[in-house]
Structures are given as C-alpha cells and as structure tokens.
Coordinates of C-alpha atoms in Angstrom, one line a residue:
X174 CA 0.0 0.0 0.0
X175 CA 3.1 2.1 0.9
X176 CA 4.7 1.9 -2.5
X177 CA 1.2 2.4 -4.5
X178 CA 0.7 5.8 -2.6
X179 CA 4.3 7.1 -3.4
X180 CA 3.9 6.2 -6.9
X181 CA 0.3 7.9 -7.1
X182 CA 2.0 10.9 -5.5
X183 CA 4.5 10.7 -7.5
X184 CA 2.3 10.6 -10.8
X185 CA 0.2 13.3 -9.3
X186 CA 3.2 15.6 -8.9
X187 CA 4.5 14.9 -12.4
X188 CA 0.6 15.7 -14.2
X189 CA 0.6 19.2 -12.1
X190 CA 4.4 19.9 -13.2
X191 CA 3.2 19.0 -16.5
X192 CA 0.4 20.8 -16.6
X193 CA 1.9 24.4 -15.6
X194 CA 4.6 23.8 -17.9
X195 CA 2.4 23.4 -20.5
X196 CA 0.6 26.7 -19.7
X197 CA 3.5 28.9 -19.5
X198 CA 4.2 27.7 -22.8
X199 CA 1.1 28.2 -23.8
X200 CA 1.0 32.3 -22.5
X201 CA 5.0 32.3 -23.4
X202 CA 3.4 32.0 -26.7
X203 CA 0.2 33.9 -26.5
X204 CA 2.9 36.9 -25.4
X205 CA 5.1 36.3 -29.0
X206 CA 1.8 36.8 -30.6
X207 CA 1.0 39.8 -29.4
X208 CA 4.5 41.0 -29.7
X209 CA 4.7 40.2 -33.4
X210 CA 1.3 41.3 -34.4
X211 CA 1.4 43.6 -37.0
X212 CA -0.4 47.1 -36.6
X213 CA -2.3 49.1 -39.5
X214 CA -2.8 53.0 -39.9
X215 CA -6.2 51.9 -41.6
X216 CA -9.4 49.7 -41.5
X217 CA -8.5 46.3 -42.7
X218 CA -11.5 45.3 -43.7
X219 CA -12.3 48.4 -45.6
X220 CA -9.4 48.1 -47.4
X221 CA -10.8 44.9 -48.4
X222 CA -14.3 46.4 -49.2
X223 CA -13.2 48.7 -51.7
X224 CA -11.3 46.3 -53.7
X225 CA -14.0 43.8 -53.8
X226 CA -16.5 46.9 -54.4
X227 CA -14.9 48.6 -57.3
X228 CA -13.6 45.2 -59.6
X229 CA -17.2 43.6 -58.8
X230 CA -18.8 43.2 -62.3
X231 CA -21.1 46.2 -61.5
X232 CA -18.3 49.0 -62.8
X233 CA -18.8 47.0 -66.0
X234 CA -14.7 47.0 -66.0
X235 CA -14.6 50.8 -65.3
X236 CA -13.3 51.4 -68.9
X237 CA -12.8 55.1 -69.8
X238 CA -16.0 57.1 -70.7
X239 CA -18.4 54.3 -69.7
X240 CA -21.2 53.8 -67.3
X241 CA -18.8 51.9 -64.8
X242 CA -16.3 54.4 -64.6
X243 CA -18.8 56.9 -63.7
X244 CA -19.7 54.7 -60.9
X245 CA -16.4 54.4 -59.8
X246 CA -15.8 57.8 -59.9
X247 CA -18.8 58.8 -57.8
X248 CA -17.7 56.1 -55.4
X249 CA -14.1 57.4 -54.9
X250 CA -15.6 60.6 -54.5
X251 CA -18.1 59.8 -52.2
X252 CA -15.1 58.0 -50.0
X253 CA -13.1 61.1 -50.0
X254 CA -15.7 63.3 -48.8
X255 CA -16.4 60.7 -45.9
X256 CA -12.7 60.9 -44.8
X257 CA -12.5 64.9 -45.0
X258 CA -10.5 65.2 -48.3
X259 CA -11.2 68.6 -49.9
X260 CA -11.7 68.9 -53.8
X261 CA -8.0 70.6 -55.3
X262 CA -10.1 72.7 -57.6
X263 CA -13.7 74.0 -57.8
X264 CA -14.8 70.1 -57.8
X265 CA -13.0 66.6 -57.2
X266 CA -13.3 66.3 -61.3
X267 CA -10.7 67.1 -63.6
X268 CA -11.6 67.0 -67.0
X269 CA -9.4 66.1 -70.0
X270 CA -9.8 65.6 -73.9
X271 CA -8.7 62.1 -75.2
X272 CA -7.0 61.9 -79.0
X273 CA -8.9 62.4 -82.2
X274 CA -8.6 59.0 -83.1
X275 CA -10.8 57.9 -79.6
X276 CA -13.9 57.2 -79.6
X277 CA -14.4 58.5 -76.5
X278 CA -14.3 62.2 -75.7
X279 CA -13.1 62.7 -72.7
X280 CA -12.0 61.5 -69.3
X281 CA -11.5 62.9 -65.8
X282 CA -9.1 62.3 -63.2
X283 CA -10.5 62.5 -59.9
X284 CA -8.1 64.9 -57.5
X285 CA -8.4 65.3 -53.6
X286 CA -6.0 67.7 -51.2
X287 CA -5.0 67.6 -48.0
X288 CA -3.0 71.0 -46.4
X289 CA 0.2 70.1 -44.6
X290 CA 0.7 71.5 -41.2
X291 CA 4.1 72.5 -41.9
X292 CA 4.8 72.8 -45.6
X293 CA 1.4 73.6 -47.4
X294 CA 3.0 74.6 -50.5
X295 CA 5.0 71.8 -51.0
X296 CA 3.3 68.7 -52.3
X297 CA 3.3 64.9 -52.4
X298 CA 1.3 63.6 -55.3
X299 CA 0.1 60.0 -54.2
X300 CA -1.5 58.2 -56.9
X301 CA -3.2 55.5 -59.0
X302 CA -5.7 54.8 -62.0
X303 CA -9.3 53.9 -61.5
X304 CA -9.7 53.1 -65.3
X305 CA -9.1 49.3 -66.5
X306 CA -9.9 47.7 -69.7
X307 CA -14.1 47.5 -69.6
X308 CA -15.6 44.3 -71.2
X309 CA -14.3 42.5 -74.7
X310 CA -16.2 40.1 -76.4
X311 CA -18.6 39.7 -73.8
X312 CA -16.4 39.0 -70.9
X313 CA -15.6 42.1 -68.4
X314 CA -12.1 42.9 -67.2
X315 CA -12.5 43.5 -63.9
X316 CA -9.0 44.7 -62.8
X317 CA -9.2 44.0 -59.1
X318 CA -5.0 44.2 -59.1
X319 CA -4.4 46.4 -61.6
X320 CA -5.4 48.8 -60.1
X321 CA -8.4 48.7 -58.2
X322 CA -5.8 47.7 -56.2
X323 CA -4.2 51.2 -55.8
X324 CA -7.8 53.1 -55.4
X325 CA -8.3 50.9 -52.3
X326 CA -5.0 52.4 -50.7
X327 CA -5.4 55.7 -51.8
X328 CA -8.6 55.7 -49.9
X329 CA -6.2 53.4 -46.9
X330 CA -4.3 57.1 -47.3
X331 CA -7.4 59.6 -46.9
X332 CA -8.4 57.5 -43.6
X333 CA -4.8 57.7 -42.2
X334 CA -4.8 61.5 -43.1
X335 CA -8.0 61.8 -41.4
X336 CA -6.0 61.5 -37.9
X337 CA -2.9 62.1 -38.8
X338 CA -2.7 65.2 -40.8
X339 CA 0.8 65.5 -43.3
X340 CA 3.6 67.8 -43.0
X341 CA 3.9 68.2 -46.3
X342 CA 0.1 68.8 -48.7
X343 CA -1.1 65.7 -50.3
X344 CA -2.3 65.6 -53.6
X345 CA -4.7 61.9 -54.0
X346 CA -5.2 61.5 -57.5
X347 CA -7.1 58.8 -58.7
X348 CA -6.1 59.0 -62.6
X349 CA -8.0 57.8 -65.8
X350 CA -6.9 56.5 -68.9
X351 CA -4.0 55.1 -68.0
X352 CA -5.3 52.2 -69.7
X353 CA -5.4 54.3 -72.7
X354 CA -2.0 55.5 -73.0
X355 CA -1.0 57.5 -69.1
X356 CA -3.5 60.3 -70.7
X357 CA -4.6 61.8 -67.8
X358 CA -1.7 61.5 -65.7
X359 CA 0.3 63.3 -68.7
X360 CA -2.4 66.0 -68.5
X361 CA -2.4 66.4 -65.0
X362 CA 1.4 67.0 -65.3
X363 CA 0.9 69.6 -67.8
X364 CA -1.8 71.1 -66.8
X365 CA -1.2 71.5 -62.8
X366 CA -3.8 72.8 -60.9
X367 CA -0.6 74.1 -58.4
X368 CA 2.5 75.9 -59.8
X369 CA 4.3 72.5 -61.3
X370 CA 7.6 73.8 -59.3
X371 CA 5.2 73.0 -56.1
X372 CA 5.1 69.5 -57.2
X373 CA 7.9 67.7 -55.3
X374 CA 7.2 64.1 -55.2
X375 CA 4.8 61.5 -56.9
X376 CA 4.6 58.1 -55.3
X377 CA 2.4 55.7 -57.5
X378 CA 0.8 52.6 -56.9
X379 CA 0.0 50.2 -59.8
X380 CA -0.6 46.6 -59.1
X381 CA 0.0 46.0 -55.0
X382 CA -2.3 42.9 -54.4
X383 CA -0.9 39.7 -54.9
X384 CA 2.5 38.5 -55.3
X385 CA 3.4 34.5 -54.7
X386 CA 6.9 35.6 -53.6
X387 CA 5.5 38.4 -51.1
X388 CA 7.8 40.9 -53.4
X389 CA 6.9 44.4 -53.9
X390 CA 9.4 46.4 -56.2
X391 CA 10.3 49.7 -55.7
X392 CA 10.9 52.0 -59.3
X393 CA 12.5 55.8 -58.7
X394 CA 15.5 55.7 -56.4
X395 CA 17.7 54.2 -59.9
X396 CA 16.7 58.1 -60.9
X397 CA 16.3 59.7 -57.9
X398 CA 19.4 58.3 -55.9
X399 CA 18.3 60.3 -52.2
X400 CA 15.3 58.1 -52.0
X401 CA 17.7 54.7 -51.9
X402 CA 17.8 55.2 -48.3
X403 CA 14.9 55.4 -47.5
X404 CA 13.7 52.4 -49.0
X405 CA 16.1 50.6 -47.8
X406 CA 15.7 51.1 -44.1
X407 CA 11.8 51.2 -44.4
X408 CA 10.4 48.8 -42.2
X409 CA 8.1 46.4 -43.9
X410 CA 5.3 45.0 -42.4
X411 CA 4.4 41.2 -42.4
X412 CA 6.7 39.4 -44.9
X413 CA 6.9 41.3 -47.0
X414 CA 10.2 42.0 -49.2
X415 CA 10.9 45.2 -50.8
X416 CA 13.2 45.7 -53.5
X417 CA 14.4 48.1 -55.5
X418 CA 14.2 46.9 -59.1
X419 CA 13.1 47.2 -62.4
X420 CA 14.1 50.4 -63.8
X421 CA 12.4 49.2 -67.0
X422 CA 9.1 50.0 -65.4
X423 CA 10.2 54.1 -65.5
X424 CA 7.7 54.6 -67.9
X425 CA 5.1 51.8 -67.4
X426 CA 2.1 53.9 -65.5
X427 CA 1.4 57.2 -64.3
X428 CA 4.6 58.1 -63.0
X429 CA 6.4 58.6 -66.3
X430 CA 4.5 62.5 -67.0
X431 CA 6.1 63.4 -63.5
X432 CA 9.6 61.8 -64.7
X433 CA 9.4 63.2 -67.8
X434 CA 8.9 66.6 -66.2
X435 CA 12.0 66.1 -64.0
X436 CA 9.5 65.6 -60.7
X437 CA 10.8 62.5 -58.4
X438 CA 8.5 59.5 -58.3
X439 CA 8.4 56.1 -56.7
X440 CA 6.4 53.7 -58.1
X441 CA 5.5 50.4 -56.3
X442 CA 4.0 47.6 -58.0
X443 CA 4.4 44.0 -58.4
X444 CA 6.0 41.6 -61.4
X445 CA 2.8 40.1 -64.0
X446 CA 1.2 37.4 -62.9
X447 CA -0.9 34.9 -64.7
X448 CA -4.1 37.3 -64.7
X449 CA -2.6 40.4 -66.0
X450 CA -4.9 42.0 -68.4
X451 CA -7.1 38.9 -68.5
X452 CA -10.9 38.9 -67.5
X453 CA -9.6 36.7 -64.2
X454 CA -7.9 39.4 -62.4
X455 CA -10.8 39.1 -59.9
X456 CA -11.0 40.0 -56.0
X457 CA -10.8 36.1 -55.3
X458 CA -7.6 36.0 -56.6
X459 CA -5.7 38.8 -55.2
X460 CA -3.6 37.6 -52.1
X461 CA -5.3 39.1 -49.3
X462 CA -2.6 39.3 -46.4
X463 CA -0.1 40.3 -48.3
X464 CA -1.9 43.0 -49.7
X465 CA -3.3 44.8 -46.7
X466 CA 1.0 44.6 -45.8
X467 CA 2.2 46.2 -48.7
X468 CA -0.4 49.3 -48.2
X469 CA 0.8 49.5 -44.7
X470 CA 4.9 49.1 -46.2
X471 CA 4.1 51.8 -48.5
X472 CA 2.0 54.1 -45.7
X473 CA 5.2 53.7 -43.7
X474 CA 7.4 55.2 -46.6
X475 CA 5.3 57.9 -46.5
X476 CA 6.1 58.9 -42.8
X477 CA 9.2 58.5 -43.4
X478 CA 9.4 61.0 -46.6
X479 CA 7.2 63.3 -44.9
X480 CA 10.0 64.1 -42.3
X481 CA 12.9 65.0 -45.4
X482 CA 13.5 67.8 -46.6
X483 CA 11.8 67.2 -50.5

C-alpha cells in the first residue's frame, strides 16, 4: 500500500508539473503573438471592401467614358468626402480631352487635397488609375489588381490622413486613362492645378495585391538616388520583401509624366502574374494578407518621406 501511494503521488506531482509547464508555454506564446502582431494606420477590412466593391462586375470594368467608370468615380468621391478630403479645384473632377482617333471624348481624373501642417506649398502627389480595360467580347475585365488595387489604398491614405494630418500637402489622385496610354496622368502634369515647381514628389501605386513571392518592387531611387535610403531602411510590415528593381518599369504607369517633367517619383508595383490583363484578375484571386501589408509598407514610406526635406 506504501509503495502504490508514493507512486500515485508521484504521478500526481508529475501531471501538475506538467500541466503548468504546459501553460506557460502556452502564455510564453500567447505573449510572442501579441509581440509580433502587425499594426495598421487603416481599416483592414475596408481596405478589403473597396477592392472587392470597385472590380465587382457592377463597374462593367470601369473602362474610360463608360457607365462603370462613372460609378467608380462617384464612389471614390463619395469616399473622399467621408474621410474629410477637400476637392483641389472647384470640384473633385478634372476633365481632360482624349486623341482624335478615340472614340471617347473625354476623361477625368478624380483629384483630392489635403493642407500640410508645416509645408502647405510643397506637395506629395500619391496616386493610382481607376480606369481598366471595360468588357471584350462579352467577358468584363474587372482589374481588381491592376489597379483597383491602388484606389483601395489611396482611400487606406485619406483615412490615415484623417488623424494624422501630413507635413507636407497631399495631392490623392485617382487617374483615368491610364489604360489608354497615361493620358490623364500626362495631362495632369501639364496642366497642374498648383505651380508645377510646387510639385515635389509622386509616389504611385499600380498593381499592389498579390505577389506569390511576397515581393513588392520599388521604381525611382535608380533616378532619384536620395530616395535609396529610405527604401532601404523602411520597415516592412508582415513578410513582406521590398526591393528596388526594375528600372524598366520608369515609364510603365502614371509616373512617367512626372519623370518626364523632372518631378521625383516612386512607383511600387508587383512583377505580371498569370491574370494580367485577363478577365480573371478578380478580387478572389488577389492575395489578401499580403496585400493589406504592402499598403501598410508603403503608408510607412510615407512617414518617413514626410519628415525629409523634399
């Protein structure tokens, strides 16, 4: 009877030594978690909402002078005015002719300000193109990457704004026709609304949503050498990898009109996938995670530009 009780003792001392053990690990864990969860400067899930909103077969593709981009520009402009962004001139619209040889007659970019509180005549042109390629032969190219994409973080940008007002003014322009040829990003350019010599930084996004490789690439500091820095010490959030690469892309969206005018730019965008200009580049195939990172990655270059002398 002796020997049973020391070895039920025993056993019984073992099970509550195992059993704390176990839950220390358990909180030791719970505490990494909350150590390495990653913070946003926006709503997640809106971020999300937009980009399923705007490629969702009701904008018809949001091709250039059609029904569905009219919808999506009353949408982005409705979102602005939620998050407090002012109109840069009379009205969010800026209208622009397209070529002869179109069959459309016009377009119109869609151009929201925010006043720094330091420098307000000094401004940071962030950008991307609400336009995509409408529907061909029955089947409609929705465009959720490329760029609905980049609308959904410009708005991400209005809502950080919103509490944390810029040092610098913020231009968000949501461009049309880029599809077409960079039209209204070249007419923007050309036709600034602020003296052009105000103008002293575009940062672009084109293409931000999914990446199998979790790479997001970084165009501009091969031109504009004082920005290598600063993308190199940015902090990234998640996995996510940033690189600075592909010059070729210099002229391969909106940024080119501010490059060609000798205005700074950083473009980020991702390599071509599989869906690129296809009718499947659709909000179930965009990499969800990865893309709610990048918007915070590139909100976080941001800070840190906001801070430099530009």
């Amino acid at each position: 009877m002796l020997r049973s009780k020391i070895i039920f003792l025993v056993c019984f001392l073992l099970t509550v030594l195992s059993c704390k053990s176990q839950k220390e690990g358990e909180k030791e864990e719970e505490a990494v978690n909350v150590e390495t969860k990653a913070t946003y400067d926006f709503t997640t899930d809106n971020l999300l909402k937009h980009i399923k909103e705007l490629s969702s077969d009701a904008y018809e593709g949001r091709e250039t002078g059609t029904k569905g981009a009219v919808k999506a520009k009353n949408y982005i402009i409705t979102e602005f005015k939620k998050l407090g962004v002012k109109p840069l001139g009379k009205t969010f619209e800026q209208s622009f002719p397209m070529p002869k040889t179109s069959k459309i007659r016009q377009g119109e970019n869609i151009l929201g300000v925010i006043k720094g509180s330091e420098k307000p005549t000094e401004y940071i042109v962030i950008s991307a193109h609400y336009d995509h390629e409408g529907i061909k032969n029955g089947k409609i190219y929705n465009g959720a990457d490329d760029d609905a994409s980049g609308i959904s973080a410009l708005i991400a940008f209005a809502e950080y704004f919103r509490k944390h007002p810029p040092k610098h003014s913020v231009i968000l322009a949501a461009f049309d026709a880029e599809e077409k040829g960079l039209i209204g990003s070249y007419y923007f350019v050309e036709n600034s609304i602020v003296p052009k010599t105000q103008l002293k930084l575009n940062i672009n996004m084109d293409m931000i949503s999914r990446s199998e490789k979790k790479e997001l690439f970084a165009v501009g500091p091969q031109h504009y050498s004082q920005y290598t820095s600063i993308i190199e010490n940015v902090k990234t959030t998640g996995n996510i990898s940033l690189k600075i690469d592909h010059k070729e892309w210099t002229f391969a969206s909106d940024h080119a009109g501010f490059h060609k005018a000798k205005i700074p730019f950083i473009y980020f965008g991702v390599e071509d996938h599989k869906d690129y200009h296809k009718p499947t580049d659709d909000y179930e195939n965009i990499h969800q995670e990865f893309f709610v990172d990048v918007v915070q990655t590139i909100i976080t270059f941001f800070k840190k530009v906001d801070t430099t002398q530009l």
